[in-house]
């Protein structure tokens, strides 16, 4: 979340009187509780009832819920991409090279056949440390050196995937993923309680980059985008992608039934971890592909985009 947001910048269309009303609302409901103005504006709390404000889970509260829903014995699978591949490879159709499992010769074969591929740090998330490798002609000596670096610095290599045509129309330089938040409920059922698209922008080859990623809230039942993120610089809603001007609001995710079915099936693999944010993609080849699972999913932006707090639901699942 950015710092330094002002009422005037967040609501440039408001009159002075309207901004004064927001300011009074903040002093009464936000400042009273020690809440920064940025947070109050980010969640649109000036437009909420007291009950709606209390239902918002703030970022600093998330570690508590992480610990309650996700037991330590399951975390290693999600915190290490090598372990995640070992457990979930049946849901991952792309070629992935884990040095400890596949060895140098298999990597060299992979690199020789791949005009472009990704390197991912095994134990980082959010797109941090990812590299796009474009050999521009196969050089075995350089690829051997790259493999040694992968072993030394704990990287894995993955096949480059292009987005399905529906996503490429909006942004084609990165694979657009759908974040599916699942809860293994106390009654044993799996529920998708939040979903969101992640689009890249600029020249980024990563859709979940903290600086360039664009989020859009998706109806978990239909796969339709019904709310979008607000740009911190211009205070405008991302109803259209800033690079392509293609509509984000109202976008219909393809293969939605397959996406949600995959998330629900994956959610039962590690029952010790009840709340997972799954990143799933539909590729140019038409495959529905599991990218990764997150045990510290981003729900703050979902609440901000939709105005729908999740505290009541989370607390009910803990009773």
PDB file of C-alpha atoms in Angstrom:
ATOM      1  CA  UNK A   1       0.000   0.000   0.000  1.00  0.00           C
ATOM      2  CA  UNK A   2       1.343   3.437  -0.927  1.00  0.00           C
ATOM      3  CA  UNK A   3       1.929   6.273   1.519  1.00  0.00           C
ATOM      4  CA  UNK A   4       1.093   9.954   1.320  1.00  0.00           C
ATOM      5  CA  UNK A   5      -2.407   9.647  -0.140  1.00  0.00           C
ATOM      6  CA  UNK A   6      -4.553  12.732   0.405  1.00  0.00           C
ATOM      7  CA  UNK A   7      -8.326  13.149   0.179  1.00  0.00           C
ATOM      8  CA  UNK A   8      -7.927  15.637  -2.674  1.00  0.00           C
ATOM      9  CA  UNK A   9      -5.760  13.231  -4.673  1.00  0.00           C
ATOM     10  CA  UNK A  10      -7.977  10.224  -3.981  1.00  0.00           C
ATOM     11  CA  UNK A  11     -11.188  12.095  -4.776  1.00  0.00           C
ATOM     12  CA  UNK A  12     -10.134  14.775  -7.326  1.00  0.00           C
ATOM     13  CA  UNK A  13     -13.714  15.097  -8.568  1.00  0.00           C
ATOM     14  CA  UNK A  14     -15.071  16.036  -5.133  1.00  0.00           C
ATOM     15  CA  UNK A  15     -16.009  19.574  -4.153  1.00  0.00           C
ATOM     16  CA  UNK A  16     -14.441  21.172  -1.101  1.00  0.00           C
ATOM     17  CA  UNK A  17     -17.584  20.424   0.894  1.00  0.00           C
ATOM     18  CA  UNK A  18     -17.492  16.743  -0.091  1.00  0.00           C
ATOM     19  CA  UNK A  19     -13.823  16.456   0.886  1.00  0.00           C
ATOM     20  CA  UNK A  20     -14.600  18.058   4.241  1.00  0.00           C
ATOM     21  CA  UNK A  21     -17.248  15.375   4.806  1.00  0.00           C
ATOM     22  CA  UNK A  22     -14.672  12.670   4.075  1.00  0.00           C
ATOM     23  CA  UNK A  23     -12.263  14.365   6.473  1.00  0.00           C
ATOM     24  CA  UNK A  24     -14.866  14.430   9.235  1.00  0.00           C
ATOM     25  CA  UNK A  25     -15.652  10.774   8.592  1.00  0.00           C
ATOM     26  CA  UNK A  26     -11.960   9.898   8.911  1.00  0.00           C
ATOM     27  CA  UNK A  27     -11.571  11.812  12.185  1.00  0.00           C
ATOM     28  CA  UNK A  28     -14.645  10.097  13.610  1.00  0.00           C
ATOM     29  CA  UNK A  29     -14.067   6.525  12.437  1.00  0.00           C
ATOM     30  CA  UNK A  30     -10.442   6.203  11.350  1.00  0.00           C
ATOM     31  CA  UNK A  31      -8.207   8.532  13.319  1.00  0.00           C
ATOM     32  CA  UNK A  32     -10.067   7.512  16.478  1.00  0.00           C
ATOM     33  CA  UNK A  33      -8.726   3.980  16.030  1.00  0.00           C
ATOM     34  CA  UNK A  34      -5.227   5.049  15.017  1.00  0.00           C
ATOM     35  CA  UNK A  35      -5.836   4.172  11.376  1.00  0.00           C
ATOM     36  CA  UNK A  36      -3.665   5.988   8.790  1.00  0.00           C
ATOM     37  CA  UNK A  37      -5.586   8.119   6.296  1.00  0.00           C
ATOM     38  CA  UNK A  38      -4.153   6.008   3.448  1.00  0.00           C
ATOM     39  CA  UNK A  39      -5.803   2.875   4.843  1.00  0.00           C
ATOM     40  CA  UNK A  40      -9.120   4.612   5.460  1.00  0.00           C
ATOM     41  CA  UNK A  41      -9.251   5.879   1.871  1.00  0.00           C
ATOM     42  CA  UNK A  42      -7.892   2.670   0.344  1.00  0.00           C
ATOM     43  CA  UNK A  43     -10.802   0.645   1.692  1.00  0.00           C
ATOM     44  CA  UNK A  44     -13.370   3.355   0.962  1.00  0.00           C
ATOM     45  CA  UNK A  45     -14.368   3.448   4.622  1.00  0.00           C
ATOM     46  CA  UNK A  46     -15.891   6.898   4.283  1.00  0.00           C
ATOM     47  CA  UNK A  47     -18.685   5.219   2.301  1.00  0.00           C
ATOM     48  CA  UNK A  48     -19.177   2.319   4.735  1.00  0.00           C
ATOM     49  CA  UNK A  49     -21.399   1.757   7.716  1.00  0.00           C
ATOM     50  CA  UNK A  50     -19.784   1.067  11.078  1.00  0.00           C
ATOM     51  CA  UNK A  51     -20.523  -2.658  10.685  1.00  0.00           C
ATOM     52  CA  UNK A  52     -18.939  -2.715   7.209  1.00  0.00           C
ATOM     53  CA  UNK A  53     -15.811  -0.951   8.496  1.00  0.00           C
ATOM     54  CA  UNK A  54     -15.403  -3.442  11.328  1.00  0.00           C
ATOM     55  CA  UNK A  55     -15.722  -6.331   8.861  1.00  0.00           C
ATOM     56  CA  UNK A  56     -12.590  -5.278   6.953  1.00  0.00           C
ATOM     57  CA  UNK A  57      -9.475  -7.323   7.772  1.00  0.00           C
ATOM     58  CA  UNK A  58      -6.504  -4.959   7.667  1.00  0.00           C
ATOM     59  CA  UNK A  59      -3.047  -5.992   6.442  1.00  0.00           C
ATOM     60  CA  UNK A  60      -1.480  -6.065   9.905  1.00  0.00           C
ATOM     61  CA  UNK A  61      -4.145  -8.570  11.032  1.00  0.00           C
ATOM     62  CA  UNK A  62      -3.509 -11.086   8.259  1.00  0.00           C
ATOM     63  CA  UNK A  63      -0.638 -12.956  10.006  1.00  0.00           C
ATOM     64  CA  UNK A  64      -3.069 -13.954  12.772  1.00  0.00           C
ATOM     65  CA  UNK A  65      -5.476 -15.567  10.293  1.00  0.00           C
ATOM     66  CA  UNK A  66      -2.583 -17.103   8.349  1.00  0.00           C
ATOM     67  CA  UNK A  67      -1.500 -18.920  11.514  1.00  0.00           C
ATOM     68  CA  UNK A  68      -5.015 -20.025  12.404  1.00  0.00           C
ATOM     69  CA  UNK A  69      -5.875 -21.536   9.027  1.00  0.00           C
ATOM     70  CA  UNK A  70      -2.509 -22.841   7.843  1.00  0.00           C
ATOM     71  CA  UNK A  71      -0.677 -25.247  10.161  1.00  0.00           C
ATOM     72  CA  UNK A  72       3.159 -25.285  10.197  1.00  0.00           C
ATOM     73  CA  UNK A  73       3.372 -28.873   8.931  1.00  0.00           C
ATOM     74  CA  UNK A  74       1.913 -27.850   5.571  1.00  0.00           C
ATOM     75  CA  UNK A  75       3.765 -24.593   4.985  1.00  0.00           C
ATOM     76  CA  UNK A  76       6.984 -26.008   3.544  1.00  0.00           C
ATOM     77  CA  UNK A  77       5.133 -27.283   0.473  1.00  0.00           C
ATOM     78  CA  UNK A  78       3.972 -23.762  -0.402  1.00  0.00           C
ATOM     79  CA  UNK A  79       7.104 -21.882   0.655  1.00  0.00           C
ATOM     80  CA  UNK A  80       9.450 -23.830  -1.607  1.00  0.00           C
ATOM     81  CA  UNK A  81       8.655 -24.162  -5.327  1.00  0.00           C
ATOM     82  CA  UNK A  82      10.659 -27.383  -5.478  1.00  0.00           C
ATOM     83  CA  UNK A  83       8.436 -28.981  -2.845  1.00  0.00           C
ATOM     84  CA  UNK A  84       5.333 -27.528  -4.486  1.00  0.00           C
ATOM     85  CA  UNK A  85       6.296 -29.151  -7.783  1.00  0.00           C
ATOM     86  CA  UNK A  86       6.918 -32.489  -6.078  1.00  0.00           C
ATOM     87  CA  UNK A  87       3.452 -32.501  -4.485  1.00  0.00           C
ATOM     88  CA  UNK A  88       1.351 -30.780  -7.172  1.00  0.00           C
ATOM     89  CA  UNK A  89       3.092 -31.773 -10.432  1.00  0.00           C
ATOM     90  CA  UNK A  90      -0.011 -33.700 -11.561  1.00  0.00           C
ATOM     91  CA  UNK A  91      -1.757 -30.332 -11.983  1.00  0.00           C
ATOM     92  CA  UNK A  92       1.181 -28.698 -13.785  1.00  0.00           C
ATOM     93  CA  UNK A  93       1.467 -29.594 -17.468  1.00  0.00           C
ATOM     94  CA  UNK A  94       4.299 -27.223 -18.384  1.00  0.00           C
ATOM     95  CA  UNK A  95       7.918 -28.352 -18.398  1.00  0.00           C
ATOM     96  CA  UNK A  96       9.645 -27.543 -15.120  1.00  0.00           C
ATOM     97  CA  UNK A  97      13.257 -28.268 -14.240  1.00  0.00           C
ATOM     98  CA  UNK A  98      14.112 -28.721 -10.570  1.00  0.00           C
ATOM     99  CA  UNK A  99      17.892 -29.314 -10.455  1.00  0.00           C
ATOM    100  CA  UNK A 100      17.743 -31.779  -7.546  1.00  0.00           C
ATOM    101  CA  UNK A 101      15.157 -33.880  -9.404  1.00  0.00           C
ATOM    102  CA  UNK A 102      16.062 -33.588 -13.074  1.00  0.00           C
ATOM    103  CA  UNK A 103      19.810 -33.096 -13.364  1.00  0.00           C
ATOM    104  CA  UNK A 104      22.019 -31.205 -15.803  1.00  0.00           C
ATOM    105  CA  UNK A 105      21.392 -33.274 -18.936  1.00  0.00           C
ATOM    106  CA  UNK A 106      17.635 -32.848 -18.699  1.00  0.00           C
ATOM    107  CA  UNK A 107      18.072 -29.109 -18.202  1.00  0.00           C
ATOM    108  CA  UNK A 108      20.353 -28.861 -21.230  1.00  0.00           C
ATOM    109  CA  UNK A 109      17.754 -30.670 -23.340  1.00  0.00           C
ATOM    110  CA  UNK A 110      15.064 -28.316 -22.014  1.00  0.00           C
ATOM    111  CA  UNK A 111      17.172 -25.226 -22.748  1.00  0.00           C
ATOM    112  CA  UNK A 112      18.027 -26.432 -26.259  1.00  0.00           C
ATOM    113  CA  UNK A 113      14.333 -26.794 -27.095  1.00  0.00           C
ATOM    114  CA  UNK A 114      13.240 -23.528 -25.425  1.00  0.00           C
ATOM    115  CA  UNK A 115      13.650 -20.197 -27.226  1.00  0.00           C
ATOM    116  CA  UNK A 116      12.533 -18.529 -23.987  1.00  0.00           C
ATOM    117  CA  UNK A 117      12.042 -19.757 -20.432  1.00  0.00           C
ATOM    118  CA  UNK A 118      11.728 -18.478 -16.867  1.00  0.00           C
ATOM    119  CA  UNK A 119      14.046 -18.776 -13.902  1.00  0.00           C
ATOM    120  CA  UNK A 120      12.285 -18.571 -10.533  1.00  0.00           C
ATOM    121  CA  UNK A 121      13.889 -18.419  -7.072  1.00  0.00           C
ATOM    122  CA  UNK A 122      12.651 -21.490  -5.203  1.00  0.00           C
ATOM    123  CA  UNK A 123      11.791 -19.644  -2.003  1.00  0.00           C
ATOM    124  CA  UNK A 124      10.614 -16.181  -3.077  1.00  0.00           C
ATOM    125  CA  UNK A 125       7.147 -15.079  -4.150  1.00  0.00           C
ATOM    126  CA  UNK A 126       5.309 -12.135  -5.725  1.00  0.00           C
ATOM    127  CA  UNK A 127       7.469 -12.244  -8.852  1.00  0.00           C
ATOM    128  CA  UNK A 128      10.593 -11.318  -6.870  1.00  0.00           C
ATOM    129  CA  UNK A 129      13.854 -12.405  -8.475  1.00  0.00           C
ATOM    130  CA  UNK A 130      12.272 -13.918 -11.579  1.00  0.00           C
ATOM    131  CA  UNK A 131      14.282 -13.786 -14.803  1.00  0.00           C
ATOM    132  CA  UNK A 132      13.290 -14.253 -18.414  1.00  0.00           C
ATOM    133  CA  UNK A 133      15.989 -16.202 -20.287  1.00  0.00           C
ATOM    134  CA  UNK A 134      16.195 -15.830 -24.077  1.00  0.00           C
ATOM    135  CA  UNK A 135      19.330 -17.680 -25.217  1.00  0.00           C
ATOM    136  CA  UNK A 136      19.214 -16.345 -28.832  1.00  0.00           C
ATOM    137  CA  UNK A 137      20.861 -19.535 -30.024  1.00  0.00           C
ATOM    138  CA  UNK A 138      21.882 -22.512 -27.949  1.00  0.00           C
ATOM    139  CA  UNK A 139      25.300 -22.326 -26.266  1.00  0.00           C
ATOM    140  CA  UNK A 140      25.971 -25.455 -24.209  1.00  0.00           C
ATOM    141  CA  UNK A 141      28.797 -23.935 -22.177  1.00  0.00           C
ATOM    142  CA  UNK A 142      26.634 -20.986 -21.129  1.00  0.00           C
ATOM    143  CA  UNK A 143      23.725 -23.267 -20.310  1.00  0.00           C
ATOM    144  CA  UNK A 144      25.976 -25.476 -18.170  1.00  0.00           C
ATOM    145  CA  UNK A 145      27.055 -22.364 -16.287  1.00  0.00           C
ATOM    146  CA  UNK A 146      23.416 -21.371 -15.894  1.00  0.00           C
ATOM    147  CA  UNK A 147      22.577 -24.796 -14.479  1.00  0.00           C
ATOM    148  CA  UNK A 148      25.416 -24.506 -11.954  1.00  0.00           C
ATOM    149  CA  UNK A 149      24.028 -21.122 -10.946  1.00  0.00           C
ATOM    150  CA  UNK A 150      20.554 -22.630 -10.540  1.00  0.00           C
ATOM    151  CA  UNK A 151      21.965 -25.210  -8.144  1.00  0.00           C
ATOM    152  CA  UNK A 152      24.033 -22.652  -6.252  1.00  0.00           C
ATOM    153  CA  UNK A 153      21.342 -19.961  -5.951  1.00  0.00           C
ATOM    154  CA  UNK A 154      18.356 -22.330  -5.669  1.00  0.00           C
ATOM    155  CA  UNK A 155      16.425 -21.568  -8.845  1.00  0.00           C
ATOM    156  CA  UNK A 156      14.057 -23.660 -10.900  1.00  0.00           C
ATOM    157  CA  UNK A 157      13.415 -23.288 -14.645  1.00  0.00           C
ATOM    158  CA  UNK A 158       9.968 -23.243 -16.225  1.00  0.00           C
ATOM    159  CA  UNK A 159       8.594 -23.362 -19.724  1.00  0.00           C
ATOM    160  CA  UNK A 160       7.453 -19.949 -20.959  1.00  0.00           C
ATOM    161  CA  UNK A 161       3.669 -19.861 -21.243  1.00  0.00           C
ATOM    162  CA  UNK A 162       1.720 -17.400 -23.372  1.00  0.00           C
ATOM    163  CA  UNK A 163      -1.770 -16.286 -22.297  1.00  0.00           C
ATOM    164  CA  UNK A 164      -4.983 -17.393 -23.971  1.00  0.00           C
ATOM    165  CA  UNK A 165      -6.267 -15.014 -26.644  1.00  0.00           C
ATOM    166  CA  UNK A 166      -8.890 -13.528 -24.326  1.00  0.00           C
ATOM    167  CA  UNK A 167      -6.175 -12.375 -21.908  1.00  0.00           C
ATOM    168  CA  UNK A 168      -3.643 -11.449 -24.598  1.00  0.00           C
ATOM    169  CA  UNK A 169      -6.111  -8.885 -25.930  1.00  0.00           C
ATOM    170  CA  UNK A 170      -5.773  -7.072 -22.614  1.00  0.00           C
ATOM    171  CA  UNK A 171      -2.037  -7.677 -22.044  1.00  0.00           C
ATOM    172  CA  UNK A 172       0.183 -10.139 -23.884  1.00  0.00           C
ATOM    173  CA  UNK A 173       3.680  -9.631 -22.421  1.00  0.00           C
ATOM    174  CA  UNK A 174       2.936 -11.758 -19.345  1.00  0.00           C
ATOM    175  CA  UNK A 175       0.821 -14.735 -18.456  1.00  0.00           C
ATOM    176  CA  UNK A 176      -2.381 -13.470 -16.828  1.00  0.00           C
ATOM    177  CA  UNK A 177      -3.239 -15.531 -13.772  1.00  0.00           C
ATOM    178  CA  UNK A 178      -6.423 -15.807 -11.764  1.00  0.00           C
ATOM    179  CA  UNK A 179      -6.050 -15.738  -7.988  1.00  0.00           C
ATOM    180  CA  UNK A 180      -8.587 -18.169  -6.535  1.00  0.00           C
ATOM    181  CA  UNK A 181      -8.965 -17.988  -2.742  1.00  0.00           C
ATOM    182  CA  UNK A 182     -10.229 -21.293  -1.357  1.00  0.00           C
ATOM    183  CA  UNK A 183     -11.248 -22.197   2.165  1.00  0.00           C
ATOM    184  CA  UNK A 184     -11.419 -25.789   3.344  1.00  0.00           C
ATOM    185  CA  UNK A 185     -14.365 -25.102   5.589  1.00  0.00           C
ATOM    186  CA  UNK A 186     -14.940 -26.667   8.986  1.00  0.00           C
ATOM    187  CA  UNK A 187     -17.730 -28.797   7.475  1.00  0.00           C
ATOM    188  CA  UNK A 188     -15.211 -30.362   5.069  1.00  0.00           C
ATOM    189  CA  UNK A 189     -16.425 -28.518   1.976  1.00  0.00           C
ATOM    190  CA  UNK A 190     -14.222 -26.310  -0.212  1.00  0.00           C
ATOM    191  CA  UNK A 191     -15.530 -22.814  -0.893  1.00  0.00           C
ATOM    192  CA  UNK A 192     -14.170 -20.200  -3.274  1.00  0.00           C
ATOM    193  CA  UNK A 193     -14.839 -16.996  -1.358  1.00  0.00           C
ATOM    194  CA  UNK A 194     -12.842 -14.526  -3.489  1.00  0.00           C
ATOM    195  CA  UNK A 195     -11.245 -14.431  -6.943  1.00  0.00           C
ATOM    196  CA  UNK A 196      -9.273 -11.860  -8.906  1.00  0.00           C
ATOM    197  CA  UNK A 197      -7.458 -11.401 -12.206  1.00  0.00           C
ATOM    198  CA  UNK A 198      -3.853 -10.259 -12.253  1.00  0.00           C
ATOM    199  CA  UNK A 199      -2.688  -8.382 -15.364  1.00  0.00           C
ATOM    200  CA  UNK A 200       0.785  -7.098 -16.132  1.00  0.00           C
ATOM    201  CA  UNK A 201       1.464  -3.642 -17.541  1.00  0.00           C
ATOM    202  CA  UNK A 202       4.271  -1.621 -19.078  1.00  0.00           C
ATOM    203  CA  UNK A 203       6.995  -4.006 -20.219  1.00  0.00           C
ATOM    204  CA  UNK A 204       6.716  -6.427 -17.293  1.00  0.00           C
ATOM    205  CA  UNK A 205       6.801 -10.155 -18.035  1.00  0.00           C
ATOM    206  CA  UNK A 206       5.304 -10.794 -14.568  1.00  0.00           C
ATOM    207  CA  UNK A 207       1.611 -10.223 -13.864  1.00  0.00           C
ATOM    208  CA  UNK A 208       1.892 -10.080 -10.066  1.00  0.00           C
ATOM    209  CA  UNK A 209       4.643  -7.470  -9.887  1.00  0.00           C
ATOM    210  CA  UNK A 210       3.883  -5.168  -6.929  1.00  0.00           C
ATOM    211  CA  UNK A 211       4.648  -2.056  -8.971  1.00  0.00           C
ATOM    212  CA  UNK A 212       3.095  -2.867 -12.341  1.00  0.00           C
ATOM    213  CA  UNK A 213       0.476  -5.528 -11.620  1.00  0.00           C
ATOM    214  CA  UNK A 214      -3.202  -4.635 -12.070  1.00  0.00           C
ATOM    215  CA  UNK A 215      -5.921  -6.428 -10.104  1.00  0.00           C
ATOM    216  CA  UNK A 216      -9.577  -6.923 -10.922  1.00  0.00           C
ATOM    217  CA  UNK A 217     -12.192  -8.612  -8.716  1.00  0.00           C
ATOM    218  CA  UNK A 218     -13.949 -11.620 -10.226  1.00  0.00           C
ATOM    219  CA  UNK A 219     -17.348 -13.056  -9.352  1.00  0.00           C
ATOM    220  CA  UNK A 220     -16.498 -16.542  -7.996  1.00  0.00           C
ATOM    221  CA  UNK A 221     -19.682 -18.008  -9.472  1.00  0.00           C
ATOM    222  CA  UNK A 222     -19.515 -16.646 -13.026  1.00  0.00           C
ATOM    223  CA  UNK A 223     -15.894 -15.650 -13.666  1.00  0.00           C
ATOM    224  CA  UNK A 224     -16.963 -12.113 -14.638  1.00  0.00           C
ATOM    225  CA  UNK A 225     -14.909  -9.072 -13.548  1.00  0.00           C
ATOM    226  CA  UNK A 226     -17.249  -6.860 -11.524  1.00  0.00           C
ATOM    227  CA  UNK A 227     -14.876  -4.443  -9.754  1.00  0.00           C
ATOM    228  CA  UNK A 228     -11.451  -3.017 -10.575  1.00  0.00           C
ATOM    229  CA  UNK A 229      -8.433  -1.536  -8.838  1.00  0.00           C
ATOM    230  CA  UNK A 230      -7.818   2.194  -8.517  1.00  0.00           C
ATOM    231  CA  UNK A 231      -4.613   3.724  -9.854  1.00  0.00           C
ATOM    232  CA  UNK A 232      -2.677   5.433  -7.065  1.00  0.00           C
ATOM    233  CA  UNK A 233      -1.138   8.038  -9.340  1.00  0.00           C
ATOM    234  CA  UNK A 234      -4.207   9.188 -11.287  1.00  0.00           C
ATOM    235  CA  UNK A 235      -6.922   8.019  -8.833  1.00  0.00           C
ATOM    236  CA  UNK A 236      -8.784   6.569 -11.830  1.00  0.00           C
ATOM    237  CA  UNK A 237     -10.323   3.120 -11.879  1.00  0.00           C
ATOM    238  CA  UNK A 238      -8.667   0.570 -14.160  1.00  0.00           C
ATOM    239  CA  UNK A 239     -11.850  -0.019 -16.152  1.00  0.00           C
ATOM    240  CA  UNK A 240      -9.568  -0.345 -19.202  1.00  0.00           C
ATOM    241  CA  UNK A 241      -5.981  -1.493 -19.376  1.00  0.00           C
ATOM    242  CA  UNK A 242      -3.701   1.583 -19.535  1.00  0.00           C
ATOM    243  CA  UNK A 243      -1.519   0.097 -22.312  1.00  0.00           C
ATOM    244  CA  UNK A 244      -4.055  -1.494 -24.650  1.00  0.00           C
ATOM    245  CA  UNK A 245      -7.306   0.279 -23.683  1.00  0.00           C
ATOM    246  CA  UNK A 246      -9.009  -3.118 -23.685  1.00  0.00           C
ATOM    247  CA  UNK A 247     -11.881  -3.414 -21.208  1.00  0.00           C
ATOM    248  CA  UNK A 248     -11.072  -5.020 -17.860  1.00  0.00           C
ATOM    249  CA  UNK A 249     -14.386  -4.264 -16.163  1.00  0.00           C
ATOM    250  CA  UNK A 250     -16.896  -6.790 -17.492  1.00  0.00           C
ATOM    251  CA  UNK A 251     -14.180  -9.186 -18.718  1.00  0.00           C
ATOM    252  CA  UNK A 252     -15.334 -12.813 -18.790  1.00  0.00           C
ATOM    253  CA  UNK A 253     -12.694 -15.357 -17.816  1.00  0.00           C
ATOM    254  CA  UNK A 254     -12.689 -18.350 -20.176  1.00  0.00           C
ATOM    255  CA  UNK A 255     -12.908 -21.944 -18.931  1.00  0.00           C
ATOM    256  CA  UNK A 256     -14.206 -20.761 -15.554  1.00  0.00           C
ATOM    257  CA  UNK A 257     -15.673 -24.118 -14.554  1.00  0.00           C
ATOM    258  CA  UNK A 258     -12.337 -25.807 -15.237  1.00  0.00           C
ATOM    259  CA  UNK A 259     -10.446 -23.122 -13.292  1.00  0.00           C
ATOM    260  CA  UNK A 260     -12.645 -23.429 -10.214  1.00  0.00           C
ATOM    261  CA  UNK A 261     -12.726 -27.227 -10.372  1.00  0.00           C
ATOM    262  CA  UNK A 262      -8.915 -27.312 -10.409  1.00  0.00           C
ATOM    263  CA  UNK A 263      -8.706 -24.951  -7.415  1.00  0.00           C
ATOM    264  CA  UNK A 264     -11.195 -27.000  -5.406  1.00  0.00           C
ATOM    265  CA  UNK A 265      -9.375 -30.239  -6.155  1.00  0.00           C
ATOM    266  CA  UNK A 266      -5.979 -28.769  -5.259  1.00  0.00           C
ATOM    267  CA  UNK A 267      -7.430 -27.349  -2.021  1.00  0.00           C
ATOM    268  CA  UNK A 268      -7.854 -30.880  -0.643  1.00  0.00           C
ATOM    269  CA  UNK A 269      -4.276 -32.029  -1.224  1.00  0.00           C
ATOM    270  CA  UNK A 270      -2.799 -30.441   1.931  1.00  0.00           C
ATOM    271  CA  UNK A 271      -5.657 -30.347   4.473  1.00  0.00           C
ATOM    272  CA  UNK A 272      -3.352 -28.805   7.111  1.00  0.00           C
ATOM    273  CA  UNK A 273      -3.514 -25.608   5.041  1.00  0.00           C
ATOM    274  CA  UNK A 274      -7.143 -24.555   4.818  1.00  0.00           C
ATOM    275  CA  UNK A 275      -6.829 -21.079   3.221  1.00  0.00           C
ATOM    276  CA  UNK A 276      -4.854 -20.920  -0.015  1.00  0.00           C
ATOM    277  CA  UNK A 277      -4.637 -18.387  -2.821  1.00  0.00           C
ATOM    278  CA  UNK A 278      -4.158 -20.409  -6.028  1.00  0.00           C
ATOM    279  CA  UNK A 279      -2.686 -18.795  -9.133  1.00  0.00           C
ATOM    280  CA  UNK A 280      -4.175 -20.497 -12.188  1.00  0.00           C
ATOM    281  CA  UNK A 281      -3.781 -19.615 -15.867  1.00  0.00           C
ATOM    282  CA  UNK A 282      -5.397 -20.432 -19.170  1.00  0.00           C
ATOM    283  CA  UNK A 283      -2.646 -20.727 -21.785  1.00  0.00           C
ATOM    284  CA  UNK A 284      -2.537 -19.993 -25.489  1.00  0.00           C
ATOM    285  CA  UNK A 285      -2.695 -23.753 -26.032  1.00  0.00           C
ATOM    286  CA  UNK A 286      -6.019 -23.844 -24.163  1.00  0.00           C
ATOM    287  CA  UNK A 287      -4.659 -25.599 -21.059  1.00  0.00           C
ATOM    288  CA  UNK A 288      -5.830 -24.712 -17.563  1.00  0.00           C
ATOM    289  CA  UNK A 289      -2.566 -24.639 -15.641  1.00  0.00           C
ATOM    290  CA  UNK A 290      -1.795 -24.464 -11.919  1.00  0.00           C
ATOM    291  CA  UNK A 291       1.021 -21.957 -11.428  1.00  0.00           C
ATOM    292  CA  UNK A 292       1.419 -21.853  -7.648  1.00  0.00           C
ATOM    293  CA  UNK A 293      -0.316 -21.749  -4.274  1.00  0.00           C
ATOM    294  CA  UNK A 294       0.076 -18.977  -1.714  1.00  0.00           C
ATOM    295  CA  UNK A 295      -0.354 -19.401   2.047  1.00  0.00           C
ATOM    296  CA  UNK A 296      -0.279 -15.622   2.558  1.00  0.00           C
ATOM    297  CA  UNK A 297      -2.839 -14.624  -0.082  1.00  0.00           C
ATOM    298  CA  UNK A 298      -3.646 -11.018  -0.941  1.00  0.00           C
ATOM    299  CA  UNK A 299      -7.165 -10.254   0.269  1.00  0.00           C
ATOM    300  CA  UNK A 300      -6.719  -6.588   1.145  1.00  0.00           C
ATOM    301  CA  UNK A 301      -7.101  -5.493  -2.456  1.00  0.00           C
ATOM    302  CA  UNK A 302     -10.175  -7.728  -2.895  1.00  0.00           C
ATOM    303  CA  UNK A 303     -11.844  -6.020   0.070  1.00  0.00           C
ATOM    304  CA  UNK A 304     -10.845  -2.594  -1.238  1.00  0.00           C
ATOM    305  CA  UNK A 305     -12.150  -3.227  -4.754  1.00  0.00           C
ATOM    306  CA  UNK A 306     -15.428  -4.773  -3.660  1.00  0.00           C
ATOM    307  CA  UNK A 307     -16.119  -3.125  -0.307  1.00  0.00           C
ATOM    308  CA  UNK A 308     -16.790  -6.626   1.037  1.00  0.00           C
ATOM    309  CA  UNK A 309     -15.053  -7.362   4.337  1.00  0.00           C
ATOM    310  CA  UNK A 310     -14.111 -10.923   5.220  1.00  0.00           C
ATOM    311  CA  UNK A 311     -13.766 -10.793   9.010  1.00  0.00           C
ATOM    312  CA  UNK A 312     -17.193 -12.278   9.761  1.00  0.00           C
ATOM    313  CA  UNK A 313     -16.586 -15.194   7.387  1.00  0.00           C
ATOM    314  CA  UNK A 314     -13.071 -15.902   8.694  1.00  0.00           C
ATOM    315  CA  UNK A 315     -14.103 -15.735  12.329  1.00  0.00           C
ATOM    316  CA  UNK A 316     -17.079 -18.015  11.687  1.00  0.00           C
ATOM    317  CA  UNK A 317     -14.702 -20.586  10.187  1.00  0.00           C
ATOM    318  CA  UNK A 318     -12.592 -20.485  13.363  1.00  0.00           C
ATOM    319  CA  UNK A 319     -15.460 -21.151  15.774  1.00  0.00           C
TER     320      UNK A 319
END
